[in-house]
Amino acid sequence: MSDAHEKRSDEEKDVKRNAHPDFDKVQASRPDWSNNEWHYTKTKDPAWKWGQGANDGGESLKKGHIEINPYEEGRPPVANYKLLISGIIPRPIGLISTVSKDGTSMNLAPMSYTQVVNHDPPIFCIGFSGGLDNAKDSIKNIYESKECTINIISEHFVEAANATSINAPYGVSEWALTGLHPAPTSIVKAPRVAESIFSIEGKLLEIREFESKAKPGVKTGVLAIVEGIHFWVREDAINEERNQIDPAVLKPISRLGGITFGRTTEGFEIPRPDYKKAVESSEEARRLAEPKV
């Protein structure tokens, strides 16, 4: 095992992500998985009016807030990590497939710092902990090969997808360990996950490292900016116009805090308001319209 790999393993122990000494016992005490089908509901307050504010009758205004300085003396960086991953939720998870520059090793790992940030061109950002001098397999391969495949995780392979996060040494295949199947791609070398309903072939545009403020000089994170150059959508999930994916089929899994994941089993729709129709046509709303200060 490499020094970098051992260092990452030690860092994971410090995070103490799993709060349960005996997780199997905790799991056994919980209800079985419920086969909830995707459905729509009304909004919480369909009768909401302009100027009303929150839909809780003011209850949220009765609670105070606690200020937190992320750099206060004695506050370890891991405290900010736990705070952020439990507060910025739900987060999409990119199951990132990569191949080493020489083509001899494939890697597969879930990254919850994954997001689409533009559509023309399609641009994605992927965040990795640690610097390039202590690079995880995925970012090492992306940095050297300049490409990857982003796969969206669905309910039907969540256990296998999570298993790819195992701290296997560089060169050990997560594909074989988890039973997931590599499928061919058209442009990049990194295979897509056959089980994934939506996959994106991507080319690296830019890499940026971040330096610790707690320990100046230590690189603590890497941001990869990736252009999506080819899409794959399972045939039963895409509409005829090939511009919309059905959430009832996708059944995406999201990341919450700690070792908690989320499901998307229901949604509601709210049309985006038009100022002329919604405000100018309403005397009550017009009275609320004030110049910005």
C-alpha positions as a LaTeX table, in Angstrom:
\begin{tabular}{lrrr}
\hline
Residue & $x$ (\AA) & $y$ (\AA) & $z$ (\AA) \\
\hline
Met1 & 0.00 & 0.00 & 0.00 \\
Ser2 & 1.40 & 3.44 & $-0.97$ \\
Asp3 & 2.15 & 6.21 & 1.54 \\
Ala4 & $-0.50$ & 8.40 & $-0.13$ \\
His5 & $-3.09$ & 5.63 & 0.19 \\
Glu6 & $-2.26$ & 5.10 & 3.88 \\
Lys7 & $-2.52$ & 8.86 & 4.47 \\
Arg8 & $-6.00$ & 8.96 & 2.93 \\
Ser9 & $-7.08$ & 5.97 & 5.04 \\
Asp10 & $-5.93$ & 7.77 & 8.20 \\
Glu11 & $-7.79$ & 10.93 & 7.16 \\
Glu12 & $-11.00$ & 8.91 & 6.69 \\
Lys13 & $-10.65$ & 7.52 & 10.22 \\
Asp14 & $-10.39$ & 11.08 & 11.55 \\
Val15 & $-13.65$ & 12.06 & 9.84 \\
Lys16 & $-15.59$ & 9.40 & 11.79 \\
Arg17 & $-18.30$ & 9.41 & 9.15 \\
Asn18 & $-20.11$ & 6.36 & 10.56 \\
Ala19 & $-21.62$ & 7.27 & 13.95 \\
His20 & $-22.77$ & 3.69 & 14.68 \\
Pro21 & $-20.36$ & 1.32 & 16.48 \\
Asp22 & $-22.46$ & $-1.63$ & 15.23 \\
Phe23 & $-24.08$ & $-0.54$ & 11.99 \\
Asp24 & $-25.48$ & $-4.00$ & 11.15 \\
Lys25 & $-27.45$ & $-3.95$ & 14.41 \\
Val26 & $-28.80$ & $-0.47$ & 13.66 \\
Gln27 & $-29.72$ & $-1.48$ & 10.11 \\
Ala28 & $-31.57$ & $-4.57$ & 11.34 \\
Ser29 & $-33.75$ & $-2.41$ & 13.61 \\
Arg30 & $-35.02$ & $-0.23$ & 10.76 \\
Pro31 & $-38.03$ & $-0.76$ & 8.46 \\
Asp32 & $-37.52$ & $-2.57$ & 5.17 \\
Trp33 & $-37.01$ & $-0.61$ & 1.96 \\
Ser34 & $-40.32$ & 0.80 & 0.76 \\
Asn35 & $-41.11$ & 0.54 & $-2.95$ \\
Asn36 & $-42.52$ & 4.05 & $-3.24$ \\
Glu37 & $-43.44$ & 5.04 & $-6.79$ \\
Trp38 & $-42.66$ & 8.51 & $-8.09$ \\
His39 & $-45.64$ & 10.85 & $-7.85$ \\
Tyr40 & $-46.57$ & 14.53 & $-7.77$ \\
Thr41 & $-48.18$ & 16.38 & $-4.87$ \\
Lys42 & $-49.52$ & 19.89 & $-4.45$ \\
Thr43 & $-47.23$ & 22.54 & $-3.01$ \\
Lys44 & $-47.46$ & 23.01 & 0.75 \\
Asp45 & $-49.57$ & 26.15 & 0.30 \\
Pro46 & $-51.27$ & 26.31 & $-3.13$ \\
Ala47 & $-53.02$ & 29.51 & $-2.00$ \\
Trp48 & $-49.75$ & 31.39 & $-1.33$ \\
Lys49 & $-49.96$ & 35.12 & $-2.11$ \\
Trp50 & $-47.44$ & 37.87 & $-2.94$ \\
Gly51 & $-45.91$ & 39.34 & 0.20 \\
Gln52 & $-46.82$ & 36.32 & 2.33 \\
Gly53 & $-43.24$ & 35.15 & 2.85 \\
Ala54 & $-42.70$ & 31.69 & 4.29 \\
Asn55 & $-45.55$ & 29.17 & 4.34 \\
Asp56 & $-45.10$ & 28.28 & 8.02 \\
Gly57 & $-47.07$ & 31.17 & 9.51 \\
Gly58 & $-43.94$ & 32.83 & 10.87 \\
Glu59 & $-42.71$ & 29.89 & 12.95 \\
Ser60 & $-39.25$ & 30.00 & 11.38 \\
Leu61 & $-38.83$ & 33.61 & 12.48 \\
Lys62 & $-39.13$ & 32.60 & 16.14 \\
Lys63 & $-35.83$ & 30.74 & 16.09 \\
Gly64 & $-32.43$ & 32.41 & 16.45 \\
His65 & $-29.27$ & 31.61 & 14.49 \\
Ile66 & $-25.79$ & 30.64 & 15.65 \\
Glu67 & $-22.81$ & 32.33 & 14.00 \\
Ile68 & $-19.91$ & 30.08 & 13.02 \\
Asn69 & $-16.49$ & 31.31 & 11.95 \\
Pro70 & $-15.01$ & 28.51 & 9.84 \\
Tyr71 & $-11.51$ & 29.71 & 10.76 \\
Glu72 & $-11.98$ & 30.30 & 14.49 \\
Glu73 & $-9.11$ & 29.17 & 16.68 \\
Gly74 & $-9.35$ & 25.53 & 17.64 \\
Arg75 & $-11.96$ & 24.62 & 15.00 \\
Pro76 & $-10.63$ & 21.71 & 12.92 \\
Pro77 & $-11.29$ & 21.66 & 9.15 \\
Val78 & $-13.19$ & 18.38 & 9.56 \\
Ala79 & $-15.85$ & 20.30 & 11.52 \\
Asn80 & $-16.48$ & 22.47 & 8.44 \\
Tyr81 & $-16.57$ & 19.35 & 6.29 \\
Lys82 & $-19.25$ & 17.73 & 8.44 \\
Leu83 & $-21.23$ & 20.97 & 8.63 \\
Leu84 & $-21.21$ & 21.53 & 4.87 \\
Ile85 & $-22.09$ & 17.99 & 3.79 \\
Ser86 & $-24.99$ & 17.91 & 6.26 \\
Gly87 & $-26.28$ & 21.36 & 5.29 \\
Ile88 & $-25.81$ & 21.43 & 1.50 \\
Ile89 & $-28.26$ & 18.62 & 0.76 \\
Pro90 & $-29.39$ & 16.76 & $-1.20$ \\
Arg91 & $-26.33$ & 16.57 & $-3.46$ \\
Pro92 & $-26.20$ & 14.64 & $-6.74$ \\
Ile93 & $-23.61$ & 11.88 & $-6.83$ \\
Gly94 & $-21.40$ & 11.36 & $-9.85$ \\
Leu95 & $-20.11$ & 7.82 & $-10.16$ \\
Ile96 & $-16.86$ & 8.71 & $-11.90$ \\
Ser97 & $-15.27$ & 6.23 & $-14.28$ \\
Thr98 & $-11.65$ & 6.80 & $-15.27$ \\
Val99 & $-8.78$ & 5.01 & $-16.97$ \\
Ser100 & $-5.08$ & 5.51 & $-16.28$ \\
Lys101 & $-3.06$ & 7.32 & $-18.92$ \\
Asp102 & $-1.37$ & 4.10 & $-20.05$ \\
Gly103 & $-4.75$ & 2.32 & $-20.21$ \\
Thr104 & $-3.75$ & $-0.45$ & $-17.81$ \\
Ser105 & $-6.01$ & 0.44 & $-14.87$ \\
Met106 & $-9.67$ & 1.44 & $-14.58$ \\
Asn107 & $-11.16$ & 3.20 & $-11.56$ \\
Leu108 & $-14.73$ & 3.79 & $-10.41$ \\
Ala109 & $-15.66$ & 6.04 & $-7.47$ \\
Pro110 & $-18.67$ & 8.04 & $-6.21$ \\
Met111 & $-18.21$ & 11.81 & $-5.87$ \\
Ser112 & $-20.90$ & 13.90 & $-4.15$ \\
Tyr113 & $-19.11$ & 17.14 & $-5.03$ \\
Thr114 & $-20.46$ & 16.77 & $-8.59$ \\
Gln115 & $-22.68$ & 19.30 & $-10.33$ \\
Val116 & $-23.67$ & 20.61 & $-13.76$ \\
Val117 & $-22.94$ & 24.35 & $-14.03$ \\
Asn118 & $-23.64$ & 25.17 & $-17.69$ \\
His119 & $-25.46$ & 23.69 & $-20.67$ \\
Asp120 & $-23.90$ & 25.39 & $-23.73$ \\
Pro121 & $-21.38$ & 23.91 & $-23.63$ \\
Pro122 & $-22.35$ & 21.26 & $-21.05$ \\
Ile123 & $-19.98$ & 21.90 & $-18.14$ \\
Phe124 & $-19.62$ & 19.87 & $-14.96$ \\
Cys125 & $-17.53$ & 20.40 & $-11.84$ \\
Ile126 & $-16.18$ & 17.56 & $-9.72$ \\
Gly127 & $-14.54$ & 18.16 & $-6.36$ \\
Phe128 & $-11.93$ & 15.87 & $-4.80$ \\
Ser129 & $-10.43$ & 15.98 & $-1.32$ \\
Gly130 & $-6.66$ & 16.12 & $-1.04$ \\
Gly131 & $-4.12$ & 17.64 & $-3.40$ \\
Leu132 & $-2.52$ & 16.25 & $-6.52$ \\
Asp133 & 0.48 & 15.22 & $-4.43$ \\
Asn134 & $-1.89$ & 12.95 & $-2.48$ \\
Ala135 & $-4.24$ & 12.27 & $-5.38$ \\
Lys136 & $-7.11$ & 9.84 & $-5.23$ \\
Asp137 & $-7.19$ & 7.36 & $-8.10$ \\
Ser138 & $-10.01$ & 9.18 & $-9.91$ \\
Ile139 & $-8.44$ & 12.63 & $-9.99$ \\
Lys140 & $-5.01$ & 11.15 & $-10.75$ \\
Asn141 & $-6.47$ & 9.45 & $-13.83$ \\
Ile142 & $-8.47$ & 12.53 & $-14.89$ \\
Tyr143 & $-5.43$ & 14.78 & $-14.51$ \\
Glu144 & $-3.22$ & 12.48 & $-16.56$ \\
Ser145 & $-5.69$ & 11.18 & $-19.18$ \\
Lys146 & $-7.77$ & 14.39 & $-19.45$ \\
Glu147 & $-11.07$ & 12.51 & $-19.58$ \\
Cys148 & $-13.70$ & 10.62 & $-17.58$ \\
Thr149 & $-17.27$ & 9.36 & $-17.66$ \\
Ile150 & $-19.87$ & 10.64 & $-15.18$ \\
Asn151 & $-22.61$ & 8.16 & $-14.28$ \\
Ile152 & $-25.74$ & 9.04 & $-12.31$ \\
Ile153 & $-26.61$ & 6.63 & $-9.48$ \\
Ser154 & $-30.11$ & 5.13 & $-9.27$ \\
Glu155 & $-31.87$ & 3.05 & $-6.64$ \\
His156 & $-31.33$ & $-0.28$ & $-8.39$ \\
Phe157 & $-27.55$ & $-0.23$ & $-7.89$ \\
Val158 & $-27.02$ & 2.00 & $-4.85$ \\
Glu159 & $-25.28$ & $-0.69$ & $-2.78$ \\
Ala160 & $-22.81$ & $-1.48$ & $-5.56$ \\
Ala161 & $-22.21$ & 2.21 & $-6.24$ \\
Asn162 & $-21.45$ & 2.86 & $-2.56$ \\
Ala163 & $-19.12$ & $-0.14$ & $-2.52$ \\
Thr164 & $-16.91$ & 1.58 & $-5.10$ \\
Ser165 & $-15.90$ & 4.02 & $-2.35$ \\
Ile166 & $-13.85$ & 1.28 & $-0.69$ \\
Asn167 & $-10.26$ & 2.30 & 0.06 \\
Ala168 & $-8.75$ & $-0.21$ & $-2.34$ \\
Pro169 & $-5.08$ & 0.29 & $-3.31$ \\
Tyr170 & $-4.32$ & 1.91 & $-6.67$ \\
Gly171 & $-4.72$ & $-0.63$ & $-9.44$ \\
Val172 & $-7.39$ & $-2.76$ & $-7.73$ \\
Ser173 & $-10.59$ & $-2.81$ & $-9.83$ \\
Glu174 & $-13.79$ & $-1.56$ & $-8.21$ \\
Trp175 & $-15.66$ & $-3.02$ & $-11.20$ \\
Ala176 & $-14.79$ & $-6.59$ & $-10.26$ \\
Leu177 & $-15.30$ & $-6.03$ & $-6.53$ \\
Thr178 & $-18.80$ & $-4.59$ & $-6.95$ \\
Gly179 & $-20.13$ & $-6.55$ & $-9.92$ \\
Leu180 & $-20.97$ & $-3.44$ & $-11.94$ \\
His181 & $-20.57$ & $-3.76$ & $-15.69$ \\
Pro182 & $-18.40$ & $-1.53$ & $-17.90$ \\
Ala183 & $-20.12$ & $-0.52$ & $-21.13$ \\
Pro184 & $-18.47$ & 0.94 & $-24.26$ \\
Thr185 & $-18.23$ & 4.67 & $-24.85$ \\
Ser186 & $-17.95$ & 6.52 & $-28.16$ \\
Ile187 & $-15.26$ & 9.16 & $-27.59$ \\
Val188 & $-13.43$ & 8.75 & $-24.28$ \\
Lys189 & $-11.64$ & 5.62 & $-23.09$ \\
Ala190 & $-13.28$ & 5.50 & $-19.66$ \\
Pro191 & $-16.23$ & 3.07 & $-19.83$ \\
Arg192 & $-19.68$ & 4.03 & $-18.68$ \\
Val193 & $-21.59$ & 2.00 & $-16.09$ \\
Ala194 & $-24.08$ & $-0.23$ & $-17.93$ \\
Glu195 & $-26.46$ & $-0.12$ & $-14.97$ \\
Ser196 & $-26.57$ & 3.69 & $-15.02$ \\
Ile197 & $-29.59$ & 5.27 & $-16.69$ \\
Phe198 & $-27.74$ & 8.49 & $-17.54$ \\
Ser199 & $-24.04$ & 8.78 & $-18.35$ \\
Ile200 & $-21.87$ & 11.60 & $-19.66$ \\
Glu201 & $-18.58$ & 11.24 & $-21.49$ \\
Gly202 & $-16.35$ & 14.14 & $-20.49$ \\
Lys203 & $-13.10$ & 15.89 & $-21.39$ \\
Leu204 & $-11.07$ & 17.79 & $-18.80$ \\
Leu205 & $-10.99$ & 21.55 & $-19.33$ \\
Glu206 & $-9.26$ & 22.79 & $-16.21$ \\
Ile207 & $-7.83$ & 21.71 & $-12.87$ \\
Arg208 & $-7.51$ & 23.91 & $-9.79$ \\
Glu209 & $-6.00$ & 23.04 & $-6.42$ \\
Phe210 & $-7.02$ & 24.62 & $-3.11$ \\
Glu211 & $-4.71$ & 25.33 & $-0.19$ \\
Ser212 & $-5.59$ & 24.89 & 3.47 \\
Lys213 & $-6.05$ & 28.02 & 5.59 \\
Ala214 & $-5.55$ & 25.98 & 8.74 \\
Lys215 & $-2.26$ & 24.55 & 7.45 \\
Pro216 & $-0.81$ & 26.95 & 4.86 \\
Gly217 & 1.10 & 25.17 & 2.12 \\
Val218 & $-0.98$ & 21.98 & 2.38 \\
Lys219 & $-3.21$ & 21.24 & $-0.61$ \\
Thr220 & $-6.64$ & 20.11 & 0.59 \\
Gly221 & $-8.80$ & 19.88 & $-2.51$ \\
Val222 & $-8.90$ & 19.71 & $-6.28$ \\
Leu223 & $-11.61$ & 21.00 & $-8.62$ \\
Ala224 & $-11.94$ & 19.39 & $-12.04$ \\
Ile225 & $-13.95$ & 21.29 & $-14.65$ \\
Val226 & $-15.19$ & 18.87 & $-17.29$ \\
Glu227 & $-17.00$ & 19.38 & $-20.60$ \\
Gly228 & $-19.70$ & 16.84 & $-21.41$ \\
Ile229 & $-19.11$ & 15.76 & $-25.00$ \\
His230 & $-21.43$ & 12.77 & $-25.36$ \\
Phe231 & $-24.57$ & 11.57 & $-23.54$ \\
Trp232 & $-26.09$ & 8.14 & $-22.95$ \\
Val233 & $-29.69$ & 7.71 & $-21.70$ \\
Arg234 & $-31.49$ & 4.41 & $-21.22$ \\
Glu235 & $-34.21$ & 4.04 & $-23.86$ \\
Asp236 & $-37.13$ & 3.81 & $-21.41$ \\
Ala237 & $-36.09$ & 6.98 & $-19.57$ \\
Ile238 & $-35.91$ & 9.50 & $-22.42$ \\
Asn239 & $-38.80$ & 11.26 & $-24.16$ \\
Glu240 & $-39.33$ & 11.35 & $-27.94$ \\
Glu241 & $-37.66$ & 14.76 & $-28.25$ \\
Arg242 & $-34.61$ & 13.36 & $-26.42$ \\
Asn243 & $-34.52$ & 16.38 & $-24.12$ \\
Gln244 & $-36.02$ & 15.16 & $-20.85$ \\
Ile245 & $-35.34$ & 12.24 & $-18.51$ \\
Asp246 & $-38.22$ & 10.72 & $-16.55$ \\
Pro247 & $-37.58$ & 10.88 & $-12.76$ \\
Ala248 & $-39.91$ & 7.90 & $-12.31$ \\
Val249 & $-37.39$ & 5.82 & $-14.25$ \\
Leu250 & $-34.17$ & 7.54 & $-13.17$ \\
Lys251 & $-34.97$ & 7.19 & $-9.44$ \\
Pro252 & $-31.82$ & 9.11 & $-8.51$ \\
Ile253 & $-29.96$ & 8.69 & $-5.25$ \\
Ser254 & $-28.61$ & 11.78 & $-3.51$ \\
Arg255 & $-26.08$ & 12.33 & $-0.75$ \\
Leu256 & $-26.93$ & 13.77 & 2.64 \\
Gly257 & $-24.64$ & 14.12 & 5.67 \\
Gly258 & $-22.47$ & 11.40 & 7.18 \\
Ile259 & $-23.30$ & 8.02 & 5.64 \\
Thr260 & $-26.90$ & 9.03 & 4.88 \\
Phe261 & $-28.33$ & 8.92 & 1.37 \\
Gly262 & $-31.64$ & 10.17 & 0.03 \\
Arg263 & $-34.28$ & 9.07 & $-2.48$ \\
Thr264 & $-36.40$ & 11.22 & $-4.77$ \\
Thr265 & $-39.86$ & 9.67 & $-4.69$ \\
Glu266 & $-42.14$ & 12.69 & $-5.03$ \\
Gly267 & $-42.14$ & 16.15 & $-6.50$ \\
Phe268 & $-44.29$ & 19.24 & $-6.94$ \\
Glu269 & $-44.46$ & 21.81 & $-9.72$ \\
Ile270 & $-44.42$ & 25.60 & $-9.39$ \\
Pro271 & $-44.56$ & 27.69 & $-12.58$ \\
Arg272 & $-42.00$ & 30.50 & $-12.79$ \\
Pro273 & $-43.94$ & 33.76 & $-12.36$ \\
Asp274 & $-44.12$ & 36.44 & $-15.05$ \\
Tyr275 & $-43.94$ & 39.97 & $-13.63$ \\
Lys276 & $-46.44$ & 41.50 & $-16.04$ \\
Lys277 & $-49.05$ & 38.81 & $-15.48$ \\
Ala278 & $-48.46$ & 38.21 & $-11.78$ \\
Val279 & $-47.70$ & 41.68 & $-10.43$ \\
Glu280 & $-48.80$ & 44.38 & $-12.85$ \\
Ser281 & $-52.23$ & 42.79 & $-13.19$ \\
Ser282 & $-52.74$ & 42.63 & $-9.42$ \\
Glu283 & $-53.40$ & 45.79 & $-7.43$ \\
Glu284 & $-52.41$ & 44.05 & $-4.21$ \\
Ala285 & $-49.11$ & 42.87 & $-5.69$ \\
Arg286 & $-48.40$ & 46.29 & $-7.22$ \\
Arg287 & $-48.61$ & 47.87 & $-3.76$ \\
Leu288 & $-45.84$ & 45.51 & $-2.62$ \\
Ala289 & $-43.54$ & 46.35 & $-5.52$ \\
Glu290 & $-40.86$ & 48.71 & $-4.25$ \\
Pro291 & $-37.59$ & 49.91 & $-5.81$ \\
Lys292 & $-34.53$ & 47.83 & $-4.88$ \\
Val293 & $-32.25$ & 49.45 & $-2.33$ \\
\hline
\end{tabular}
